[in-house]
Amino acid sequence: MSQQSQATSILVKILIGGISVLIAAFFLPGISIDGWITGFLLAALLILINLTVRPLMILLTLPLTIITFGLFLLVINALVILLADAIIPGFEVSGFWWALLFAILLSLINSLFGNNLNLDR
């Protein structure tokens, strides 16, 4: 893949991810996003976290993930959302359960759009 098409792919993922984030935040009252720019920054940050921190978290919690038949991955997704909450000032999550619901809804919306926020595919 050429660098230009890879850069275009990244920008498309951020664009679709930003739209997904804004849609998911619209439906959940425990999630607050200040504006559309914050939504796109959140999508870019989620891509970055999914490339760096999330694989390490999955590796460290592999035994727990196996014991729970993969359900612990939902907890990891919620923790990624809470990490993004701590980093981006215009993005607020009311608690762990809202982060978990947001992660699930965001995954569903991204699936409908045919987008995933990982760049490894």
Coordinates of C-alpha atoms in Angstrom, one line a residue:
M1 CA 0.0 0.0 0.0
S2 CA 1.4 3.4 -1.0
Q3 CA 1.9 6.1 1.6
Q4 CA -0.8 8.3 0.0
S5 CA -3.4 5.6 0.0
Q6 CA -2.5 4.7 3.6
A7 CA -2.8 8.3 4.7
T8 CA -6.2 8.5 2.9
S9 CA -7.3 5.3 4.7
I10 CA -6.3 6.8 8.1
L11 CA -8.2 10.0 7.4
V12 CA -11.3 8.0 6.2
K13 CA -11.2 6.0 9.4
I14 CA -10.9 9.1 11.5
L15 CA -13.8 10.7 9.6
I16 CA -16.1 7.7 10.0
G17 CA -14.9 7.2 13.6
G18 CA -15.7 10.8 14.4
I19 CA -19.2 10.5 13.0
S20 CA -19.7 7.2 15.0
V21 CA -18.5 8.9 18.2
L22 CA -20.9 11.8 17.7
I23 CA -23.8 9.5 17.0
A24 CA -23.1 7.3 20.0
A25 CA -22.7 10.3 22.3
F26 CA -26.0 11.7 21.1
F27 CA -27.9 8.6 22.3
L28 CA -26.1 8.3 25.7
P29 CA -26.8 11.0 28.3
G30 CA -23.8 9.9 30.4
I31 CA -21.4 10.9 27.6
S32 CA -20.7 14.6 26.8
I33 CA -18.7 15.9 23.8
D34 CA -18.3 19.6 23.4
G35 CA -18.3 19.7 19.6
W36 CA -17.7 17.9 16.4
I37 CA -13.9 18.7 16.5
T38 CA -13.7 17.0 19.9
G39 CA -15.5 14.0 18.3
F40 CA -12.9 13.7 15.5
L41 CA -10.0 14.2 18.0
L42 CA -11.5 11.4 20.1
A43 CA -11.7 9.1 17.1
A44 CA -8.1 9.8 16.3
L45 CA -7.0 9.2 19.9
L46 CA -9.0 5.9 20.0
I47 CA -7.1 4.8 16.9
L48 CA -3.8 5.7 18.6
I49 CA -4.7 4.0 21.8
N50 CA -5.9 0.9 19.9
L51 CA -2.6 0.7 18.2
T52 CA -0.4 1.2 21.3
V53 CA -1.9 0.7 24.7
R54 CA -4.8 -1.7 24.1
P55 CA -2.6 -4.7 22.8
L56 CA -0.5 -4.4 25.9
M57 CA -3.6 -4.4 28.1
I58 CA -5.0 -7.5 26.3
L59 CA -1.7 -9.3 26.7
L60 CA -1.5 -8.5 30.4
T61 CA -5.0 -9.6 31.1
L62 CA -5.0 -12.7 28.8
P63 CA -5.7 -15.3 31.6
L64 CA -8.7 -13.3 32.8
T65 CA -9.9 -12.9 29.3
I66 CA -9.7 -16.6 28.7
I67 CA -11.5 -17.4 32.0
T68 CA -14.3 -15.0 31.1
F69 CA -14.5 -16.4 27.5
G70 CA -13.5 -13.0 26.1
L71 CA -16.0 -10.9 28.0
F72 CA -13.2 -9.1 29.8
L73 CA -12.4 -7.4 26.5
L74 CA -15.5 -5.3 27.1
V75 CA -13.9 -4.0 30.3
I76 CA -10.7 -3.2 28.4
N77 CA -12.7 -1.3 25.8
A78 CA -14.4 0.7 28.7
L79 CA -11.0 1.4 30.2
V80 CA -9.7 2.7 26.8
I81 CA -12.7 5.1 26.8
L82 CA -12.0 6.2 30.3
L83 CA -8.3 6.8 29.3
A84 CA -9.5 9.0 26.4
D85 CA -11.7 10.8 28.9
A86 CA -8.7 11.7 31.0
I87 CA -6.7 12.9 28.0
I88 CA -9.3 14.9 25.9
P89 CA -10.7 18.0 27.8
G90 CA -14.0 18.3 25.9
F91 CA -14.9 14.7 26.3
E92 CA -16.6 13.7 29.6
V93 CA -17.8 10.2 30.7
S94 CA -20.0 10.0 33.8
G95 CA -18.6 6.6 35.0
F96 CA -17.5 3.1 34.1
W97 CA -20.9 1.8 33.1
W98 CA -21.4 4.7 30.7
A99 CA -18.0 4.0 29.3
L100 CA -18.9 0.4 28.8
L101 CA -22.2 1.3 27.1
F102 CA -20.4 3.9 24.9
A103 CA -17.8 1.3 23.9
I104 CA -20.5 -1.3 23.0
L105 CA -22.6 1.3 21.0
L106 CA -19.5 2.7 19.3
S107 CA -18.5 -0.8 18.2
L108 CA -22.0 -1.5 16.8
I109 CA -22.1 1.8 14.9
N110 CA -18.6 1.3 13.5
S111 CA -19.7 -2.2 12.4
L112 CA -22.7 -0.8 10.6
F113 CA -20.4 1.7 8.8
G114 CA -17.9 -1.0 8.0
N115 CA -15.2 0.8 10.0
N116 CA -13.0 -0.4 12.8
L117 CA -10.8 1.9 14.7
N118 CA -7.8 -0.4 14.4
L119 CA -5.4 0.3 11.6
D120 CA -3.9 -3.2 11.4
R121 CA -6.3 -4.3 8.7

